[in-house]
């Protein structure tokens, strides 16, 4: 059996929606992007969304929009994709890591205050695998120290925790529509916020700092544009927005199927002596973006390769960022500095999770993972 790590769920109707845009006059940022931004904001219960080309761009621009730059520090987690910390570097600021909770892999909010200095300007929590961080606690700390909170919600579109959803307690939340995300346009991203001022600024920052976009210039009597600030070229286009818009209508239905699959995995692995699972906390709705298991660290790569050999697509999300060569060399990080993140990074394996996965395929993954981990548990 061959089980892909990921299969997207783009339907013929989604494709038809994109084709309609391609048969129309206007391909770049225009009405379809605006419609997506409205619908995405509605889905989240937030006021504004700004569509961009990736979550990396979303993070970068959010930091800039809140004035974070050289000399500033941003507290974040080493247990994430490098995009999170790299975006801080793009803004000219310094990422400062705080270790994570062993149960969830999310930033340990109790350690944040100890990492804060007079240079700290923001907290950048990441909702790992789809489960939200403790946003109430993070907001409280941020208010006490006058910090901005920007959420990396790349994994967490459908998530909530104790009634709180992404963007509701922060200053901005950043989303990814990368190829393996819960809704996708191949590449894409968005920032959602309740601040009108920040949304307006983000619209300029995503397009070179120009005062007017192409649609505004073309469809109305020509008016000269000005460049008001230094911006980037990160604008979402109408084709991406068309693909995303029609997937948004099925987002909960797709989540439901991933939830079912995760429960099958959890029921099968929960009492297995060779496997540990991250916990989904009571009161938390995980967006169920990635399903991970943890195995003996010294056997992790062997298990990974054996699963591949038996036809199962796997990944590692994530090895701790501070141990990657660039971060070690640039900031002098060493093993032992963030032990919980290191432990997760050394022992984690991500299994296939997407709505198109059949029950039979899930059962094959379960059986194979059980066999392989038992085999490597012996010496
Ligand atoms: C936690 C996290 N943040 C940010 C990103 C970056 O997203 P993008 O590829 O859309 O830039 C990813 C991508 O996978 C991610 O997993």
Short mmCIF file of C-alpha atoms and ligand atoms in Angstrom, two decimals:
data_model
loop_
_atom_site.label_atom_id
_atom_site.label_comp_id
_atom_site.label_asym_id
_atom_site.label_seq_id
_atom_site.Cartn_x
_atom_site.Cartn_y
_atom_site.Cartn_z
CA UNK A 1 0.00 0.00 0.00
CA UNK A 2 1.20 3.54 -0.76
CA UNK A 3 -0.16 6.24 1.49
CA UNK A 4 0.80 9.78 0.57
CA UNK A 5 1.78 12.10 3.40
CA UNK A 6 -0.73 14.64 2.10
CA UNK A 7 -3.36 14.92 -0.60
CA UNK A 8 -5.06 18.25 -1.14
CA UNK A 9 -8.82 18.41 -1.25
CA UNK A 10 -9.38 20.87 -4.08
CA UNK A 11 -12.66 19.95 -5.81
CA UNK A 12 -13.83 20.46 -9.39
CA UNK A 13 -16.01 23.31 -8.08
CA UNK A 14 -12.91 25.02 -6.58
CA UNK A 15 -11.10 24.61 -9.89
CA UNK A 16 -14.12 25.99 -11.78
CA UNK A 17 -14.06 29.01 -9.49
CA UNK A 18 -10.39 29.63 -10.30
CA UNK A 19 -11.03 29.11 -14.02
CA UNK A 20 -13.77 31.73 -13.89
CA UNK A 21 -11.21 34.23 -12.62
CA UNK A 22 -8.71 33.15 -15.28
CA UNK A 23 -11.34 33.74 -17.96
CA UNK A 24 -12.00 37.22 -16.57
CA UNK A 25 -10.10 40.46 -17.06
CA UNK A 26 -8.45 40.81 -13.71
CA UNK A 27 -5.99 38.26 -12.30
CA UNK A 28 -4.16 40.16 -9.57
CA UNK A 29 -5.47 41.59 -6.28
CA UNK A 30 -9.07 42.69 -6.86
CA UNK A 31 -12.68 41.86 -6.04
CA UNK A 32 -12.15 38.14 -5.49
CA UNK A 33 -9.42 38.83 -2.92
CA UNK A 34 -11.74 41.32 -1.20
CA UNK A 35 -14.54 38.76 -1.16
CA UNK A 36 -12.22 36.16 0.34
CA UNK A 37 -11.01 38.66 2.94
CA UNK A 38 -14.63 39.41 3.93
CA UNK A 39 -15.62 35.75 4.16
CA UNK A 40 -12.47 34.73 6.05
CA UNK A 41 -13.00 37.54 8.58
CA UNK A 42 -16.61 36.43 9.00
CA UNK A 43 -15.53 32.84 9.55
CA UNK A 44 -13.10 33.91 12.29
CA UNK A 45 -15.43 36.47 13.86
CA UNK A 46 -12.88 39.25 13.26
CA UNK A 47 -13.25 42.58 11.48
CA UNK A 48 -10.48 42.60 8.86
CA UNK A 49 -8.35 40.23 6.80
CA UNK A 50 -5.51 41.10 4.44
CA UNK A 51 -4.57 38.44 1.88
CA UNK A 52 -0.88 37.91 1.18
CA UNK A 53 1.39 35.37 -0.55
CA UNK A 54 2.34 33.26 2.49
CA UNK A 55 2.18 33.05 6.27
CA UNK A 56 5.85 34.01 6.28
CA UNK A 57 4.86 37.27 4.56
CA UNK A 58 1.92 37.65 6.97
CA UNK A 59 4.25 37.36 9.98
CA UNK A 60 6.82 39.71 8.47
CA UNK A 61 4.28 42.41 7.63
CA UNK A 62 2.45 42.10 10.98
CA UNK A 63 5.69 42.75 12.82
CA UNK A 64 6.40 45.77 10.60
CA UNK A 65 2.86 47.10 10.95
CA UNK A 66 3.26 47.12 14.73
CA UNK A 67 6.55 48.96 14.43
CA UNK A 68 8.83 46.10 15.46
CA UNK A 69 12.34 46.43 14.08
CA UNK A 70 16.06 46.64 14.81
CA UNK A 71 16.96 46.58 18.50
CA UNK A 72 13.66 44.89 19.46
CA UNK A 73 13.18 41.40 20.83
CA UNK A 74 10.26 39.09 20.08
CA UNK A 75 9.51 36.16 22.36
CA UNK A 76 8.59 32.99 20.52
CA UNK A 77 8.97 29.22 20.54
CA UNK A 78 11.74 27.00 19.17
CA UNK A 79 9.12 24.28 18.42
CA UNK A 80 7.81 25.63 15.11
CA UNK A 81 8.66 25.92 11.45
CA UNK A 82 11.62 28.27 10.83
CA UNK A 83 9.26 30.79 9.16
CA UNK A 84 8.19 32.05 12.59
CA UNK A 85 11.67 33.01 13.78
CA UNK A 86 12.92 33.99 10.32
CA UNK A 87 10.11 36.55 9.98
CA UNK A 88 11.36 38.21 13.16
CA UNK A 89 14.81 38.43 11.58
CA UNK A 90 13.35 39.87 8.34
CA UNK A 91 11.85 42.66 10.45
CA UNK A 92 15.34 43.31 11.84
CA UNK A 93 14.42 42.18 15.37
CA UNK A 94 15.77 39.29 17.46
CA UNK A 95 13.79 36.13 18.20
CA UNK A 96 14.09 35.11 21.85
CA UNK A 97 13.05 31.54 22.51
CA UNK A 98 11.10 30.21 25.46
CA UNK A 99 10.70 26.47 26.05
CA UNK A 100 7.44 24.64 25.47
CA UNK A 101 4.93 22.59 27.47
CA UNK A 102 5.69 18.86 27.38
CA UNK A 103 2.02 17.90 26.92
CA UNK A 104 1.17 20.14 23.96
CA UNK A 105 4.46 21.43 22.52
CA UNK A 106 3.05 24.96 22.73
CA UNK A 107 5.02 27.84 24.26
CA UNK A 108 5.01 27.60 28.06
CA UNK A 109 3.30 30.84 29.04
CA UNK A 110 4.68 30.52 32.59
CA UNK A 111 8.22 31.03 31.25
CA UNK A 112 7.51 34.11 29.13
CA UNK A 113 7.97 36.76 31.82
CA UNK A 114 11.44 35.47 32.71
CA UNK A 115 12.51 35.98 29.08
CA UNK A 116 11.19 39.55 28.86
CA UNK A 117 13.72 42.40 28.87
CA UNK A 118 13.45 46.15 28.28
CA UNK A 119 13.91 45.38 24.55
CA UNK A 120 10.99 42.95 24.33
CA UNK A 121 8.27 44.35 22.07
CA UNK A 122 6.12 41.39 21.15
CA UNK A 123 5.10 37.82 21.88
CA UNK A 124 4.69 35.51 18.88
CA UNK A 125 2.95 32.32 20.02
CA UNK A 126 2.48 29.41 17.59
CA UNK A 127 -0.58 27.15 17.83
CA UNK A 128 1.31 23.92 17.27
CA UNK A 129 -0.37 21.20 15.16
CA UNK A 130 -3.67 23.10 15.45
CA UNK A 131 -4.08 23.44 19.22
CA UNK A 132 -4.17 26.97 20.57
CA UNK A 133 -1.75 28.29 23.17
CA UNK A 134 -3.07 29.75 26.41
CA UNK A 135 -4.07 33.07 24.86
CA UNK A 136 -5.70 34.44 28.03
CA UNK A 137 -2.46 34.08 29.96
CA UNK A 138 -0.39 35.42 27.07
CA UNK A 139 -2.67 38.47 26.70
CA UNK A 140 -2.40 39.13 30.44
CA UNK A 141 1.41 39.06 30.33
CA UNK A 142 1.43 41.23 27.21
CA UNK A 143 -0.83 43.83 28.82
CA UNK A 144 1.31 43.92 31.95
CA UNK A 145 4.48 44.56 29.92
CA UNK A 146 2.88 46.61 27.08
CA UNK A 147 3.71 44.03 24.41
CA UNK A 148 2.10 43.33 21.04
CA UNK A 149 0.79 39.81 20.48
CA UNK A 150 0.97 38.33 16.99
CA UNK A 151 -0.31 34.78 16.60
CA UNK A 152 1.24 32.29 14.21
CA UNK A 153 -2.03 30.53 13.43
CA UNK A 154 -0.67 28.72 10.35
CA UNK A 155 -1.98 25.42 11.79
CA UNK A 156 -5.04 26.73 13.55
CA UNK A 157 -7.74 28.21 11.29
CA UNK A 158 -10.54 26.08 12.82
CA UNK A 159 -9.23 26.09 16.40
CA UNK A 160 -10.70 27.47 19.60
CA UNK A 161 -9.80 27.22 23.27
CA UNK A 162 -12.22 28.02 26.08
CA UNK A 163 -14.32 29.95 23.58
CA UNK A 164 -11.36 31.97 22.24
CA UNK A 165 -10.44 31.76 18.57
CA UNK A 166 -7.32 32.95 16.73
CA UNK A 167 -7.09 36.72 16.51
CA UNK A 168 -9.63 37.40 19.24
CA UNK A 169 -7.18 38.15 22.07
CA UNK A 170 -4.17 39.15 19.99
CA UNK A 171 -3.28 42.16 17.87
CA UNK A 172 -3.08 40.11 14.67
CA UNK A 173 -3.25 36.46 13.65
CA UNK A 174 -1.33 35.05 10.68
CA UNK A 175 -2.53 32.14 8.54
CA UNK A 176 -1.00 29.90 5.87
CA UNK A 177 -2.58 28.50 2.71
CA UNK A 178 0.56 26.56 1.79
CA UNK A 179 0.16 23.31 -0.20
CA UNK A 180 -0.42 21.05 2.84
CA UNK A 181 -2.56 23.39 4.91
CA UNK A 182 -6.23 22.90 5.81
CA UNK A 183 -7.32 25.14 2.95
CA UNK A 184 -4.79 25.84 0.23
CA UNK A 185 -3.99 27.83 -2.86
CA UNK A 186 -0.59 26.14 -3.28
CA UNK A 187 1.00 29.14 -1.61
CA UNK A 188 -0.83 31.91 0.23
CA UNK A 189 -1.41 33.57 3.56
CA UNK A 190 -3.47 36.14 5.44
CA UNK A 191 -3.43 38.42 8.44
CA UNK A 192 -6.63 38.93 10.41
CA UNK A 193 -7.10 41.70 12.96
CA UNK A 194 -9.75 43.85 14.63
CA UNK A 195 -7.69 47.00 14.05
CA UNK A 196 -8.79 49.06 11.04
CA UNK A 197 -5.61 51.13 11.20
CA UNK A 198 -3.38 48.05 11.08
CA UNK A 199 -5.43 46.45 8.27
CA UNK A 200 -5.04 49.63 6.19
CA UNK A 201 -1.31 49.71 6.85
CA UNK A 202 -0.96 46.01 5.97
CA UNK A 203 -2.72 46.63 2.62
CA UNK A 204 -0.04 49.17 1.78
CA UNK A 205 2.83 47.08 3.15
CA UNK A 206 1.81 44.11 0.98
CA UNK A 207 2.16 46.24 -2.17
CA UNK A 208 5.37 48.28 -2.03
CA UNK A 209 3.83 50.85 0.31
CA UNK A 210 1.65 52.17 -2.53
CA UNK A 211 -1.36 54.28 -1.64
CA UNK A 212 -3.56 52.57 -4.29
CA UNK A 213 -3.68 49.01 -5.64
CA UNK A 214 -4.02 48.06 -9.33
CA UNK A 215 -7.81 47.54 -9.08
CA UNK A 216 -8.33 50.99 -7.59
CA UNK A 217 -6.22 52.55 -10.32
CA UNK A 218 -7.86 50.70 -13.19
CA UNK A 219 -11.57 50.67 -12.40
CA UNK A 220 -11.89 54.31 -11.37
CA UNK A 221 -10.85 57.58 -12.97
CA UNK A 222 -7.07 57.45 -12.97
CA UNK A 223 -5.50 58.95 -9.89
CA UNK A 224 -1.79 59.05 -9.21
CA UNK A 225 -0.56 56.76 -6.51
CA UNK A 226 2.06 57.66 -3.99
CA UNK A 227 4.57 55.50 -2.14
CA UNK A 228 3.96 56.23 1.52
CA UNK A 229 6.30 53.72 3.14
CA UNK A 230 8.68 50.96 2.14
CA UNK A 231 6.57 47.90 1.47
CA UNK A 232 7.04 44.44 -0.05
CA UNK A 233 5.47 42.56 -2.96
CA UNK A 234 3.34 40.14 -0.99
CA UNK A 235 -0.19 40.70 -2.38
CA UNK A 236 -2.58 37.75 -2.78
CA UNK A 237 -4.03 37.44 -6.29
CA UNK A 238 -7.60 36.72 -7.48
CA UNK A 239 -6.77 33.18 -8.64
CA UNK A 240 -5.53 32.21 -5.17
CA UNK A 241 -8.55 33.87 -3.58
CA UNK A 242 -10.98 32.01 -5.88
CA UNK A 243 -9.48 28.66 -4.87
CA UNK A 244 -9.65 29.55 -1.18
CA UNK A 245 -13.16 31.01 -1.25
CA UNK A 246 -14.87 27.84 -2.33
CA UNK A 247 -12.82 25.68 0.09
CA UNK A 248 -13.90 27.93 2.94
CA UNK A 249 -17.46 26.64 2.49
CA UNK A 250 -16.29 23.08 3.31
CA UNK A 251 -13.81 23.93 6.05
CA UNK A 252 -15.80 22.49 8.98
CA UNK A 253 -16.78 19.37 7.02
CA UNK A 254 -13.12 18.70 6.25
CA UNK A 255 -12.17 19.39 9.87
CA UNK A 256 -14.80 16.82 10.97
CA UNK A 257 -13.16 14.10 8.87
CA UNK A 258 -9.67 14.96 10.19
CA UNK A 259 -11.08 14.87 13.73
CA UNK A 260 -12.46 11.37 13.07
CA UNK A 261 -9.08 10.21 11.75
CA UNK A 262 -7.23 11.69 14.73
CA UNK A 263 -9.60 9.87 17.08
CA UNK A 264 -8.90 6.59 15.31
CA UNK A 265 -5.15 7.23 15.73
CA UNK A 266 -5.56 8.30 19.36
CA UNK A 267 -7.69 5.29 20.30
CA UNK A 268 -5.13 2.98 18.72
CA UNK A 269 -1.99 4.55 20.23
CA UNK A 270 -3.15 5.92 23.57
CA UNK A 271 -2.18 2.92 25.65
CA UNK A 272 0.76 1.79 23.52
CA UNK A 273 3.96 1.60 25.61
CA UNK A 274 6.21 2.56 22.68
CA UNK A 275 4.32 5.67 21.59
CA UNK A 276 3.48 8.97 23.28
CA UNK A 277 0.98 11.47 21.96
CA UNK A 278 0.63 15.20 22.41
CA UNK A 279 -2.46 16.00 24.46
CA UNK A 280 -5.49 17.93 23.26
CA UNK A 281 -6.55 19.77 26.41
CA UNK A 282 -10.14 19.84 27.73
CA UNK A 283 -11.97 22.90 26.36
CA UNK A 284 -9.71 22.99 23.32
CA UNK A 285 -10.84 22.36 19.74
CA UNK A 286 -7.70 21.49 17.81
CA UNK A 287 -7.77 22.45 14.14
CA UNK A 288 -6.23 18.98 13.65
CA UNK A 289 -3.66 20.16 11.16
CA UNK A 290 -0.90 17.64 11.94
CA UNK A 291 -1.04 14.33 13.78
CA UNK A 292 2.21 13.45 15.51
CA UNK A 293 3.48 10.56 17.59
CA UNK A 294 6.61 10.50 19.72
CA UNK A 295 8.91 7.49 19.80
CA UNK A 296 12.30 6.72 21.42
CA UNK A 297 14.60 9.53 20.22
CA UNK A 298 17.52 7.18 19.44
CA UNK A 299 15.21 5.13 17.19
CA UNK A 300 13.17 7.96 15.63
CA UNK A 301 14.96 8.10 12.30
CA UNK A 302 14.92 4.31 11.96
CA UNK A 303 11.17 4.26 12.59
CA UNK A 304 10.74 7.09 10.08
CA UNK A 305 12.68 5.26 7.36
CA UNK A 306 10.92 1.97 8.05
CA UNK A 307 7.51 3.65 7.71
CA UNK A 308 8.65 5.12 4.39
CA UNK A 309 9.81 1.72 3.22
CA UNK A 310 6.41 0.33 4.01
CA UNK A 311 4.78 2.97 1.82
CA UNK A 312 3.74 5.57 4.40
CA UNK A 313 4.52 9.24 3.76
CA UNK A 314 5.92 10.84 6.92
CA UNK A 315 7.47 14.12 8.07
CA UNK A 316 9.11 15.68 11.12
CA UNK A 317 7.38 18.74 12.57
CA UNK A 318 9.67 20.07 13.89
CA UNK A 319 13.28 19.75 14.94
CA UNK A 320 13.88 22.54 17.45
CA UNK A 321 14.91 25.72 15.62
CA UNK A 322 17.70 26.76 18.00
CA UNK A 323 19.67 23.64 17.05
CA UNK A 324 19.70 24.38 13.31
CA UNK A 325 23.09 25.47 11.99
CA UNK A 326 22.21 29.10 11.22
CA UNK A 327 20.64 29.71 14.62
CA UNK A 328 23.48 27.97 16.47
CA UNK A 329 26.12 29.93 14.56
CA UNK A 330 24.36 33.29 14.65
CA UNK A 331 23.09 33.25 18.23
CA UNK A 332 25.35 30.70 19.96
CA UNK A 333 22.49 28.37 20.88
CA UNK A 334 23.44 24.94 22.20
CA UNK A 335 21.78 21.68 23.04
CA UNK A 336 20.31 21.78 26.53
CA UNK A 337 18.96 25.34 26.36
CA UNK A 338 15.33 24.38 25.58
CA UNK A 339 15.17 20.74 26.70
CA UNK A 340 11.46 20.11 26.17
CA UNK A 341 11.52 21.43 22.60
CA UNK A 342 14.66 19.37 21.97
CA UNK A 343 13.01 16.23 23.30
CA UNK A 344 9.95 16.68 21.08
CA UNK A 345 12.18 17.56 18.11
CA UNK A 346 14.22 14.39 18.60
CA UNK A 347 11.29 12.02 19.01
CA UNK A 348 8.44 13.29 16.85
CA UNK A 349 7.02 11.78 13.65
CA UNK A 350 4.08 13.19 11.69
CA UNK A 351 1.63 10.71 10.18
CA UNK A 352 -0.68 11.25 7.19
CA UNK A 353 -3.78 13.35 8.00
CA UNK A 354 -6.23 14.67 5.40
CA UNK A 355 -9.91 14.21 4.56
CA UNK A 356 -9.22 11.95 1.58
CA UNK A 357 -7.50 9.35 3.78
CA UNK A 358 -9.76 6.25 3.89
CA UNK A 359 -10.49 4.20 7.02
CA UNK A 360 -8.60 1.33 5.44
CA UNK A 361 -5.53 3.52 4.94
CA UNK A 362 -5.75 4.78 8.53
CA UNK A 363 -5.89 1.19 9.77
CA UNK A 364 -2.84 0.32 7.68
CA UNK A 365 -0.91 3.28 9.14
CA UNK A 366 -1.92 2.27 12.67
CA UNK A 367 -0.94 -1.37 12.19
CA UNK A 368 2.39 -0.45 10.58
CA UNK A 369 3.30 2.13 13.23
CA UNK A 370 2.53 -0.40 15.95
CA UNK A 371 4.66 -3.09 14.31
CA UNK A 372 7.62 -0.83 13.55
CA UNK A 373 7.74 0.84 16.97
CA UNK A 374 7.50 -2.55 18.70
CA UNK A 375 10.35 -3.84 16.56
CA UNK A 376 12.58 -0.91 17.52
CA UNK A 377 11.63 -1.03 21.18
CA UNK A 378 13.51 -4.24 21.74
CA UNK A 379 17.19 -3.27 21.97
C1 LIG B 1 3.91 27.10 12.25
C2 LIG B 1 4.15 27.66 10.88
N1 LIG B 1 4.33 28.98 10.74
C3 LIG B 1 4.54 29.54 9.54
C4 LIG B 1 4.61 28.78 8.40
C5 LIG B 1 4.90 29.44 7.09
O1 LIG B 1 3.84 29.34 6.21
P1 LIG B 1 4.05 29.69 4.67
O2 LIG B 1 4.65 28.49 4.02
O3 LIG B 1 2.65 29.99 4.19
O4 LIG B 1 4.94 30.88 4.60
C6 LIG B 1 4.42 27.40 8.49
C7 LIG B 1 4.48 26.60 7.26
O5 LIG B 1 4.33 25.48 7.12
C8 LIG B 1 4.20 26.82 9.76
O6 LIG B 1 4.06 25.50 9.89
#
